[in-house]
């Protein structure tokens, strides 16, 4: 358990995110955590890098609790975590989990002492720990030793293979050390992050074979925009398809001024489009072609998707099961009626040169034909009525009828 969230075993894969505010600025941090939580982040990690930040963690937790925000907070510690957890017990208590980077715990003889201090704090306050190893901050002393040993080997590993093995060994040895101090294995989460997709897949496949710890998935730096989304989807989908991974984060670099919530949405959509979990009704829409020269169906699809996501904080409580509802907004007669019939609710808009009417299908049956200038508003009303009639407590609780096949890779 991480706070009130079950992780590992047969628990659902959990969506995690991280703030990019200065944790010492409690107001900004609370606002961003609240925004991430409302978007669907089930765990939020915050930076705890200074005395000023550590002093504010309990205050941040208190403000969130007062707002009804129960999201567990993870403290991200580097270099001085042993000091902060000791000096600020309120911080240690308020956090639901500690993240420790073995490469940044300490050097030489201080490494074991400072690592032990953090694990002992976790044991004292009954907190789980994520042992998070990153290629960019790998323990250089360990890497140097392994390079020397590799050079003497009769069958030396390639530099890439050696790097991957160093990541895995660092994580597993640190986890074993934590257990030897007294931390239970079910209180340990491991991550071995890199930025290359193929390296990440190779590392986690090997890691999953060599341990039973809960695993956190994610590229260290996925990148910006479409590159970050594609890289994260490629890496995480392969691993999730193989049953590897208990928590995930899509580490997108936001555009200047862009909301941090995009990484939450992408994480959810990876899980939902793979049929692993459902978070919000998704809209199926055609890409458009020469038959759909109007942008009307694109605008309607966008508006409906925004509407559905905006309603979910309320709908999630009032209408259980609504997250599995499917909606189709199609642009012409070629695939429009067929796709619309497969969705719970679908609309087939007229393409170029077609009769200016839009048939609506509900659970596969044509129910009404819309026309005129208010099609968008009328269709939204139909969606709202369907939700109220089919997902209210004691109602039919219908879900999408079609089965999505899961491929075995």
Tab-separated table of C-alpha atoms in Angstrom:
chain	number	residue	atom	x	y	z
A	1	UNK	CA	0.000	0.000	0.000
A	2	UNK	CA	1.094	3.548	-0.781
A	3	UNK	CA	-1.212	5.643	1.371
A	4	UNK	CA	-4.660	4.428	0.373
A	5	UNK	CA	-3.507	2.974	-2.965
A	6	UNK	CA	-2.773	-0.719	-3.411
A	7	UNK	CA	0.352	-1.416	-5.481
A	8	UNK	CA	1.709	-4.717	-6.730
A	9	UNK	CA	0.326	-8.215	-6.755
A	10	UNK	CA	-3.064	-8.294	-8.438
A	11	UNK	CA	-3.762	-4.586	-7.870
A	12	UNK	CA	-4.506	-2.445	-10.942
A	13	UNK	CA	-1.611	-0.616	-12.600
A	14	UNK	CA	-1.397	2.791	-10.903
A	15	UNK	CA	-0.911	6.159	-12.643
A	16	UNK	CA	1.703	8.408	-11.052
A	17	UNK	CA	2.923	11.935	-11.793
A	18	UNK	CA	5.282	14.531	-10.326
A	19	UNK	CA	5.109	18.236	-9.589
A	20	UNK	CA	7.581	20.725	-11.037
A	21	UNK	CA	6.954	23.444	-8.471
A	22	UNK	CA	9.336	24.472	-5.690
A	23	UNK	CA	7.996	22.435	-2.767
A	24	UNK	CA	8.972	25.268	-0.428
A	25	UNK	CA	6.238	27.259	-2.219
A	26	UNK	CA	3.355	25.447	-0.531
A	27	UNK	CA	0.591	27.322	-2.351
A	28	UNK	CA	1.880	26.559	-5.854
A	29	UNK	CA	2.636	22.966	-4.938
A	30	UNK	CA	-0.813	22.381	-3.440
A	31	UNK	CA	-2.462	23.853	-6.532
A	32	UNK	CA	-0.479	21.651	-8.890
A	33	UNK	CA	-1.018	18.494	-6.826
A	34	UNK	CA	-4.748	19.223	-6.779
A	35	UNK	CA	-4.742	19.720	-10.562
A	36	UNK	CA	-2.862	16.453	-11.130
A	37	UNK	CA	-5.159	14.566	-8.767
A	38	UNK	CA	-8.294	15.934	-10.433
A	39	UNK	CA	-6.877	14.860	-13.795
A	40	UNK	CA	-6.576	11.312	-12.429
A	41	UNK	CA	-3.089	10.973	-10.950
A	42	UNK	CA	-3.335	8.367	-8.203
A	43	UNK	CA	0.086	9.099	-6.668
A	44	UNK	CA	2.006	12.384	-6.838
A	45	UNK	CA	5.743	12.733	-6.230
A	46	UNK	CA	7.188	15.977	-4.896
A	47	UNK	CA	10.779	17.152	-4.595
A	48	UNK	CA	12.157	17.292	-1.052
A	49	UNK	CA	15.583	18.800	-1.568
A	50	UNK	CA	16.013	21.382	1.180
A	51	UNK	CA	15.082	22.254	4.734
A	52	UNK	CA	12.587	24.793	3.397
A	53	UNK	CA	10.904	22.123	1.266
A	54	UNK	CA	10.841	19.575	4.101
A	55	UNK	CA	9.287	22.159	6.419
A	56	UNK	CA	6.330	22.594	4.055
A	57	UNK	CA	5.468	18.932	3.382
A	58	UNK	CA	3.226	18.539	6.448
A	59	UNK	CA	1.541	21.859	5.652
A	60	UNK	CA	0.951	20.745	2.052
A	61	UNK	CA	-0.540	17.452	3.245
A	62	UNK	CA	-2.815	19.295	5.663
A	63	UNK	CA	-4.100	21.696	3.006
A	64	UNK	CA	-4.829	18.833	0.616
A	65	UNK	CA	-6.684	16.884	3.299
A	66	UNK	CA	-8.798	19.954	4.077
A	67	UNK	CA	-9.787	20.094	0.376
A	68	UNK	CA	-10.737	16.419	0.326
A	69	UNK	CA	-7.712	15.486	-1.770
A	70	UNK	CA	-6.452	12.136	-0.489
A	71	UNK	CA	-3.744	11.521	-3.102
A	72	UNK	CA	-0.622	9.915	-1.559
A	73	UNK	CA	2.522	12.043	-1.693
A	74	UNK	CA	5.943	10.577	-2.435
A	75	UNK	CA	9.062	12.410	-1.295
A	76	UNK	CA	11.834	12.512	-3.903
A	77	UNK	CA	15.174	12.536	-2.044
A	78	UNK	CA	18.681	13.006	-3.408
A	79	UNK	CA	21.964	13.633	-1.571
A	80	UNK	CA	20.535	14.850	1.765
A	81	UNK	CA	17.461	12.698	2.372
A	82	UNK	CA	18.964	11.061	5.452
A	83	UNK	CA	19.364	14.480	7.084
A	84	UNK	CA	15.931	15.780	6.111
A	85	UNK	CA	14.019	12.718	7.285
A	86	UNK	CA	15.809	12.895	10.626
A	87	UNK	CA	15.506	16.642	11.130
A	88	UNK	CA	11.886	16.949	9.994
A	89	UNK	CA	9.818	14.072	11.428
A	90	UNK	CA	6.561	15.812	10.404
A	91	UNK	CA	7.740	15.533	6.796
A	92	UNK	CA	8.616	11.867	7.279
A	93	UNK	CA	5.139	11.172	8.656
A	94	UNK	CA	3.204	13.182	6.054
A	95	UNK	CA	4.770	11.411	3.080
A	96	UNK	CA	3.223	8.140	1.928
A	97	UNK	CA	6.452	6.829	0.375
A	98	UNK	CA	10.123	7.751	0.082
A	99	UNK	CA	11.986	7.623	-3.216
A	100	UNK	CA	15.694	6.854	-2.803
A	101	UNK	CA	18.236	7.005	-5.643
A	102	UNK	CA	21.140	4.663	-4.739
A	103	UNK	CA	23.485	6.686	-6.944
A	104	UNK	CA	22.841	9.867	-4.962
A	105	UNK	CA	22.738	8.569	-1.388
A	106	UNK	CA	26.391	9.129	-0.588
A	107	UNK	CA	29.924	8.262	-1.639
A	108	UNK	CA	32.429	5.829	-0.219
A	109	UNK	CA	31.963	4.777	3.375
A	110	UNK	CA	29.112	7.253	3.851
A	111	UNK	CA	26.935	5.540	1.272
A	112	UNK	CA	25.848	2.573	3.420
A	113	UNK	CA	25.408	4.710	6.532
A	114	UNK	CA	23.201	7.283	4.805
A	115	UNK	CA	21.214	4.664	2.909
A	116	UNK	CA	20.603	2.811	6.163
A	117	UNK	CA	19.400	5.995	7.851
A	118	UNK	CA	16.716	6.477	5.198
A	119	UNK	CA	15.597	2.841	5.348
A	120	UNK	CA	15.443	3.022	9.149
A	121	UNK	CA	13.212	6.094	8.855
A	122	UNK	CA	10.920	4.172	6.512
A	123	UNK	CA	10.740	1.313	9.018
A	124	UNK	CA	10.124	3.694	11.930
A	125	UNK	CA	7.233	5.452	10.184
A	126	UNK	CA	5.954	2.342	8.355
A	127	UNK	CA	6.498	3.767	4.869
A	128	UNK	CA	7.249	1.963	1.611
A	129	UNK	CA	10.331	2.925	-0.373
A	130	UNK	CA	10.983	3.180	-4.089
A	131	UNK	CA	14.564	2.365	-4.929
A	132	UNK	CA	14.879	4.306	-8.152
A	133	UNK	CA	18.019	3.817	-10.214
A	134	UNK	CA	18.667	6.125	-13.185
A	135	UNK	CA	21.343	5.732	-15.841
A	136	UNK	CA	22.097	9.458	-15.596
A	137	UNK	CA	22.910	9.199	-11.890
A	138	UNK	CA	24.229	5.655	-11.587
A	139	UNK	CA	26.669	4.949	-8.744
A	140	UNK	CA	29.967	5.759	-10.491
A	141	UNK	CA	32.090	3.761	-8.063
A	142	UNK	CA	30.034	0.652	-8.766
A	143	UNK	CA	30.177	1.305	-12.495
A	144	UNK	CA	33.962	1.692	-12.384
A	145	UNK	CA	34.349	-1.626	-10.530
A	146	UNK	CA	32.121	-3.419	-13.010
A	147	UNK	CA	34.027	-1.944	-15.964
A	148	UNK	CA	37.311	-3.207	-14.495
A	149	UNK	CA	35.868	-6.680	-13.933
A	150	UNK	CA	34.339	-6.697	-17.413
A	151	UNK	CA	37.665	-5.786	-19.013
A	152	UNK	CA	39.275	-8.841	-17.387
A	153	UNK	CA	36.477	-11.180	-18.442
A	154	UNK	CA	37.063	-13.758	-21.161
A	155	UNK	CA	33.620	-12.863	-22.519
A	156	UNK	CA	33.174	-9.146	-21.830
A	157	UNK	CA	29.796	-7.489	-22.165
A	158	UNK	CA	29.214	-4.652	-24.622
A	159	UNK	CA	29.108	-1.173	-23.107
A	160	UNK	CA	25.305	-1.071	-23.443
A	161	UNK	CA	24.849	-4.499	-21.860
A	162	UNK	CA	27.205	-3.539	-19.040
A	163	UNK	CA	25.215	-0.383	-18.380
A	164	UNK	CA	21.974	-2.345	-18.201
A	165	UNK	CA	23.491	-4.919	-15.860
A	166	UNK	CA	24.842	-2.130	-13.628
A	167	UNK	CA	21.371	-0.632	-13.339
A	168	UNK	CA	19.797	-3.939	-12.391
A	169	UNK	CA	22.518	-4.883	-9.921
A	170	UNK	CA	22.364	-1.472	-8.249
A	171	UNK	CA	18.606	-1.781	-7.754
A	172	UNK	CA	18.601	-5.393	-6.564
A	173	UNK	CA	21.587	-5.008	-4.262
A	174	UNK	CA	20.033	-1.894	-2.693
A	175	UNK	CA	16.735	-3.732	-2.219
A	176	UNK	CA	18.526	-6.657	-0.584
A	177	UNK	CA	20.378	-4.226	1.667
A	178	UNK	CA	17.081	-2.597	2.651
A	179	UNK	CA	15.633	-5.995	3.540
A	180	UNK	CA	18.707	-6.834	5.611
A	181	UNK	CA	18.118	-3.659	7.629
A	182	UNK	CA	14.535	-4.748	8.288
A	183	UNK	CA	12.341	-3.317	5.521
A	184	UNK	CA	9.851	-5.905	4.314
A	185	UNK	CA	9.926	-6.896	0.659
A	186	UNK	CA	6.304	-5.818	0.150
A	187	UNK	CA	7.367	-2.303	1.167
A	188	UNK	CA	9.841	-2.055	-1.722
A	189	UNK	CA	9.208	-0.742	-5.234
A	190	UNK	CA	12.010	-0.773	-7.803
A	191	UNK	CA	12.618	1.300	-10.909
A	192	UNK	CA	15.534	1.202	-13.376
A	193	UNK	CA	15.037	4.134	-15.709
A	194	UNK	CA	16.770	5.048	-18.948
A	195	UNK	CA	15.720	7.290	-21.825
A	196	UNK	CA	16.083	4.789	-24.685
A	197	UNK	CA	13.033	2.662	-25.477
A	198	UNK	CA	14.849	-0.566	-26.366
A	199	UNK	CA	17.161	-0.308	-23.354
A	200	UNK	CA	14.183	0.212	-21.042
A	201	UNK	CA	12.337	-2.818	-22.402
A	202	UNK	CA	15.442	-5.007	-22.125
A	203	UNK	CA	16.198	-3.862	-18.573
A	204	UNK	CA	12.684	-4.445	-17.259
A	205	UNK	CA	12.277	-7.831	-18.921
A	206	UNK	CA	15.474	-8.949	-17.189
A	207	UNK	CA	14.533	-7.249	-13.916
A	208	UNK	CA	11.120	-8.944	-13.859
A	209	UNK	CA	12.786	-12.362	-14.232
A	210	UNK	CA	15.186	-11.695	-11.371
A	211	UNK	CA	12.897	-10.341	-8.654
A	212	UNK	CA	9.358	-10.239	-7.280
A	213	UNK	CA	9.384	-6.610	-6.147
A	214	UNK	CA	6.733	-4.200	-7.401
A	215	UNK	CA	8.056	-2.335	-10.444
A	216	UNK	CA	7.592	1.299	-11.440
A	217	UNK	CA	7.818	1.924	-15.205
A	218	UNK	CA	8.811	5.023	-17.114
A	219	UNK	CA	11.450	6.577	-19.317
A	220	UNK	CA	13.725	8.929	-17.382
A	221	UNK	CA	13.219	11.727	-19.886
A	222	UNK	CA	10.637	10.936	-22.540
A	223	UNK	CA	10.937	14.319	-24.257
A	224	UNK	CA	8.493	16.911	-25.543
A	225	UNK	CA	5.262	16.700	-27.513
A	226	UNK	CA	4.632	13.806	-29.878
A	227	UNK	CA	8.148	12.385	-29.413
A	228	UNK	CA	7.654	11.993	-25.675
A	229	UNK	CA	4.194	10.480	-26.112
A	230	UNK	CA	5.301	8.028	-28.800
A	231	UNK	CA	8.443	6.942	-26.922
A	232	UNK	CA	6.533	6.380	-23.684
A	233	UNK	CA	3.734	4.505	-25.430
A	234	UNK	CA	6.159	2.276	-27.325
A	235	UNK	CA	8.122	1.335	-24.204
A	236	UNK	CA	5.343	1.009	-21.657
A	237	UNK	CA	2.919	-0.814	-23.945
A	238	UNK	CA	5.383	-3.599	-24.682
A	239	UNK	CA	6.101	-4.153	-20.992
A	240	UNK	CA	2.507	-3.834	-19.819
A	241	UNK	CA	1.410	-6.293	-22.501
A	242	UNK	CA	3.787	-8.818	-20.919
A	243	UNK	CA	2.379	-8.197	-17.453
A	244	UNK	CA	5.402	-6.175	-16.316
A	245	UNK	CA	4.802	-3.033	-14.258
A	246	UNK	CA	2.751	-1.999	-11.240
A	247	UNK	CA	2.941	1.803	-11.438
A	248	UNK	CA	3.678	4.017	-14.443
A	249	UNK	CA	4.667	7.585	-15.169
A	250	UNK	CA	4.950	9.332	-18.539
A	251	UNK	CA	7.715	11.888	-17.972
A	252	UNK	CA	6.822	14.485	-20.589
A	253	UNK	CA	8.619	17.807	-20.874
A	254	UNK	CA	5.760	20.327	-20.883
A	255	UNK	CA	5.637	23.204	-23.332
A	256	UNK	CA	6.239	26.575	-21.638
A	257	UNK	CA	3.072	27.398	-19.709
A	258	UNK	CA	1.478	24.037	-20.524
A	259	UNK	CA	-0.429	22.143	-17.848
A	260	UNK	CA	1.441	19.320	-16.167
A	261	UNK	CA	-1.665	17.146	-16.481
A	262	UNK	CA	-0.881	15.971	-20.014
A	263	UNK	CA	1.395	13.247	-18.633
A	264	UNK	CA	-1.517	11.948	-16.557
A	265	UNK	CA	-3.855	11.868	-19.554
A	266	UNK	CA	-1.285	10.037	-21.684
A	267	UNK	CA	-0.701	7.451	-18.933
A	268	UNK	CA	-4.428	6.837	-18.637
A	269	UNK	CA	-4.906	6.555	-22.379
A	270	UNK	CA	-2.059	4.047	-22.709
A	271	UNK	CA	-3.738	1.820	-20.123
A	272	UNK	CA	-7.231	2.355	-21.489
A	273	UNK	CA	-6.508	1.845	-25.180
A	274	UNK	CA	-4.744	-1.415	-24.266
A	275	UNK	CA	-7.819	-2.582	-22.370
A	276	UNK	CA	-5.971	-2.735	-19.032
A	277	UNK	CA	-7.977	-0.078	-17.143
A	278	UNK	CA	-10.717	2.455	-17.896
A	279	UNK	CA	-10.619	6.063	-16.711
A	280	UNK	CA	-12.887	8.143	-18.915
A	281	UNK	CA	-15.121	7.549	-21.956
A	282	UNK	CA	-12.993	7.772	-25.083
A	283	UNK	CA	-14.153	9.108	-28.423
A	284	UNK	CA	-13.578	7.162	-31.633
A	285	UNK	CA	-13.268	9.527	-34.594
A	286	UNK	CA	-12.180	8.994	-38.188
A	287	UNK	CA	-9.057	10.796	-39.471
A	288	UNK	CA	-10.886	12.470	-42.324
A	289	UNK	CA	-10.357	12.278	-46.087
A	290	UNK	CA	-11.545	13.872	-49.315
A	291	UNK	CA	-15.115	12.950	-48.362
A	292	UNK	CA	-14.889	15.076	-45.183
A	293	UNK	CA	-13.684	18.472	-46.323
A	294	UNK	CA	-15.602	20.162	-43.490
A	295	UNK	CA	-13.941	20.359	-40.057
A	296	UNK	CA	-17.290	19.976	-38.306
A	297	UNK	CA	-16.825	16.349	-37.241
A	298	UNK	CA	-13.312	17.139	-35.943
A	299	UNK	CA	-14.606	20.016	-33.857
A	300	UNK	CA	-17.500	17.936	-32.520
A	301	UNK	CA	-15.186	15.031	-31.613
A	302	UNK	CA	-12.846	17.410	-29.784
A	303	UNK	CA	-15.689	19.135	-27.956
A	304	UNK	CA	-17.249	15.833	-26.877
A	305	UNK	CA	-13.920	14.441	-25.621
A	306	UNK	CA	-13.304	17.611	-23.600
A	307	UNK	CA	-16.835	17.475	-22.239
A	308	UNK	CA	-16.499	13.833	-21.177
A	309	UNK	CA	-13.160	14.399	-19.432
A	310	UNK	CA	-14.450	17.527	-17.695
A	311	UNK	CA	-17.461	15.631	-16.341
A	312	UNK	CA	-15.485	12.686	-14.968
A	313	UNK	CA	-14.646	14.125	-11.503
A	314	UNK	CA	-18.420	14.246	-10.843
A	315	UNK	CA	-19.498	11.290	-12.970
A	316	UNK	CA	-16.919	8.972	-11.366
A	317	UNK	CA	-18.822	9.226	-8.069
A	318	UNK	CA	-22.375	9.410	-9.387
A	319	UNK	CA	-22.232	6.977	-12.308
A	320	UNK	CA	-20.039	3.924	-11.649
A	321	UNK	CA	-18.976	2.205	-14.852
A	322	UNK	CA	-19.312	5.302	-17.031
A	323	UNK	CA	-15.554	5.304	-17.635
A	324	UNK	CA	-16.060	2.296	-19.935
A	325	UNK	CA	-18.634	4.022	-22.127
A	326	UNK	CA	-17.666	4.403	-25.794
A	327	UNK	CA	-18.614	7.292	-28.065
A	328	UNK	CA	-18.080	7.552	-31.836
A	329	UNK	CA	-18.084	10.769	-33.874
A	330	UNK	CA	-17.738	9.884	-37.552
A	331	UNK	CA	-17.412	12.065	-40.627
A	332	UNK	CA	-19.140	10.336	-43.531
A	333	UNK	CA	-21.291	7.424	-44.684
A	334	UNK	CA	-18.409	5.035	-45.512
A	335	UNK	CA	-17.571	3.917	-41.965
A	336	UNK	CA	-19.832	6.272	-40.032
A	337	UNK	CA	-22.908	4.117	-39.425
A	338	UNK	CA	-20.887	0.952	-38.793
A	339	UNK	CA	-18.538	2.531	-36.242
A	340	UNK	CA	-21.443	4.352	-34.610
A	341	UNK	CA	-23.335	1.084	-34.126
A	342	UNK	CA	-20.330	-0.481	-32.357
A	343	UNK	CA	-20.155	2.325	-29.787
A	344	UNK	CA	-22.557	2.880	-26.905
A	345	UNK	CA	-23.466	6.188	-28.545
A	346	UNK	CA	-22.433	7.183	-32.043
A	347	UNK	CA	-23.168	9.871	-34.563
A	348	UNK	CA	-22.504	9.717	-38.297
A	349	UNK	CA	-22.149	13.230	-39.675
A	350	UNK	CA	-22.686	14.024	-43.354
A	351	UNK	CA	-19.630	14.059	-45.580
A	352	UNK	CA	-19.090	16.315	-48.559
A	353	UNK	CA	-22.064	16.097	-50.920
A	354	UNK	CA	-24.119	13.887	-48.600
A	355	UNK	CA	-27.607	14.700	-47.340
A	356	UNK	CA	-27.111	17.161	-44.417
A	357	UNK	CA	-28.454	14.872	-41.697
A	358	UNK	CA	-26.738	12.997	-38.841
A	359	UNK	CA	-28.192	9.681	-37.641
A	360	UNK	CA	-27.515	8.838	-33.978
A	361	UNK	CA	-27.101	5.245	-32.805
A	362	UNK	CA	-27.592	4.128	-29.189
A	363	UNK	CA	-26.379	0.628	-28.282
A	364	UNK	CA	-26.384	-0.304	-31.950
A	365	UNK	CA	-29.874	0.998	-32.776
A	366	UNK	CA	-30.674	4.147	-34.731
A	367	UNK	CA	-32.735	6.375	-32.427
A	368	UNK	CA	-32.913	9.802	-34.027
A	369	UNK	CA	-31.627	11.822	-36.956
A	370	UNK	CA	-30.262	15.276	-36.167
A	371	UNK	CA	-30.068	18.178	-38.589
A	372	UNK	CA	-29.704	21.919	-38.569
A	373	UNK	CA	-27.315	24.192	-36.694
A	374	UNK	CA	-27.686	22.652	-33.204
A	375	UNK	CA	-26.414	19.109	-33.890
A	376	UNK	CA	-23.500	19.457	-31.470
A	377	UNK	CA	-25.649	20.690	-28.580
A	378	UNK	CA	-28.341	18.084	-29.222
A	379	UNK	CA	-25.826	15.259	-29.377
A	380	UNK	CA	-24.271	16.355	-26.082
A	381	UNK	CA	-27.726	16.238	-24.470
A	382	UNK	CA	-28.173	12.684	-25.782
A	383	UNK	CA	-24.841	11.688	-24.236
A	384	UNK	CA	-25.820	13.180	-20.859
A	385	UNK	CA	-29.202	11.425	-20.936
A	386	UNK	CA	-27.569	8.106	-21.754
A	387	UNK	CA	-25.195	8.428	-18.808
A	388	UNK	CA	-28.007	9.297	-16.404
A	389	UNK	CA	-30.240	6.462	-17.610
A	390	UNK	CA	-27.617	3.725	-17.837
A	391	UNK	CA	-25.007	4.374	-15.159
A	392	UNK	CA	-26.921	5.774	-12.191
A	393	UNK	CA	-26.863	3.727	-8.979
A	394	UNK	CA	-29.345	0.917	-9.447
A	395	UNK	CA	-29.526	1.507	-13.187
A	396	UNK	CA	-28.560	-0.839	-15.996
A	397	UNK	CA	-24.843	-0.155	-15.584
A	398	UNK	CA	-24.218	-0.980	-19.211
A	399	UNK	CA	-20.682	-1.064	-20.509
A	400	UNK	CA	-19.228	-1.252	-23.951
A	401	UNK	CA	-20.552	-4.407	-25.570
A	402	UNK	CA	-17.722	-5.178	-27.953
A	403	UNK	CA	-14.681	-7.116	-26.805
A	404	UNK	CA	-11.247	-5.656	-27.455
A	405	UNK	CA	-8.750	-8.451	-28.205
A	406	UNK	CA	-5.456	-8.385	-26.306
A	407	UNK	CA	-2.548	-9.597	-28.413
A	408	UNK	CA	0.070	-11.928	-27.039
A	409	UNK	CA	3.534	-10.766	-28.093
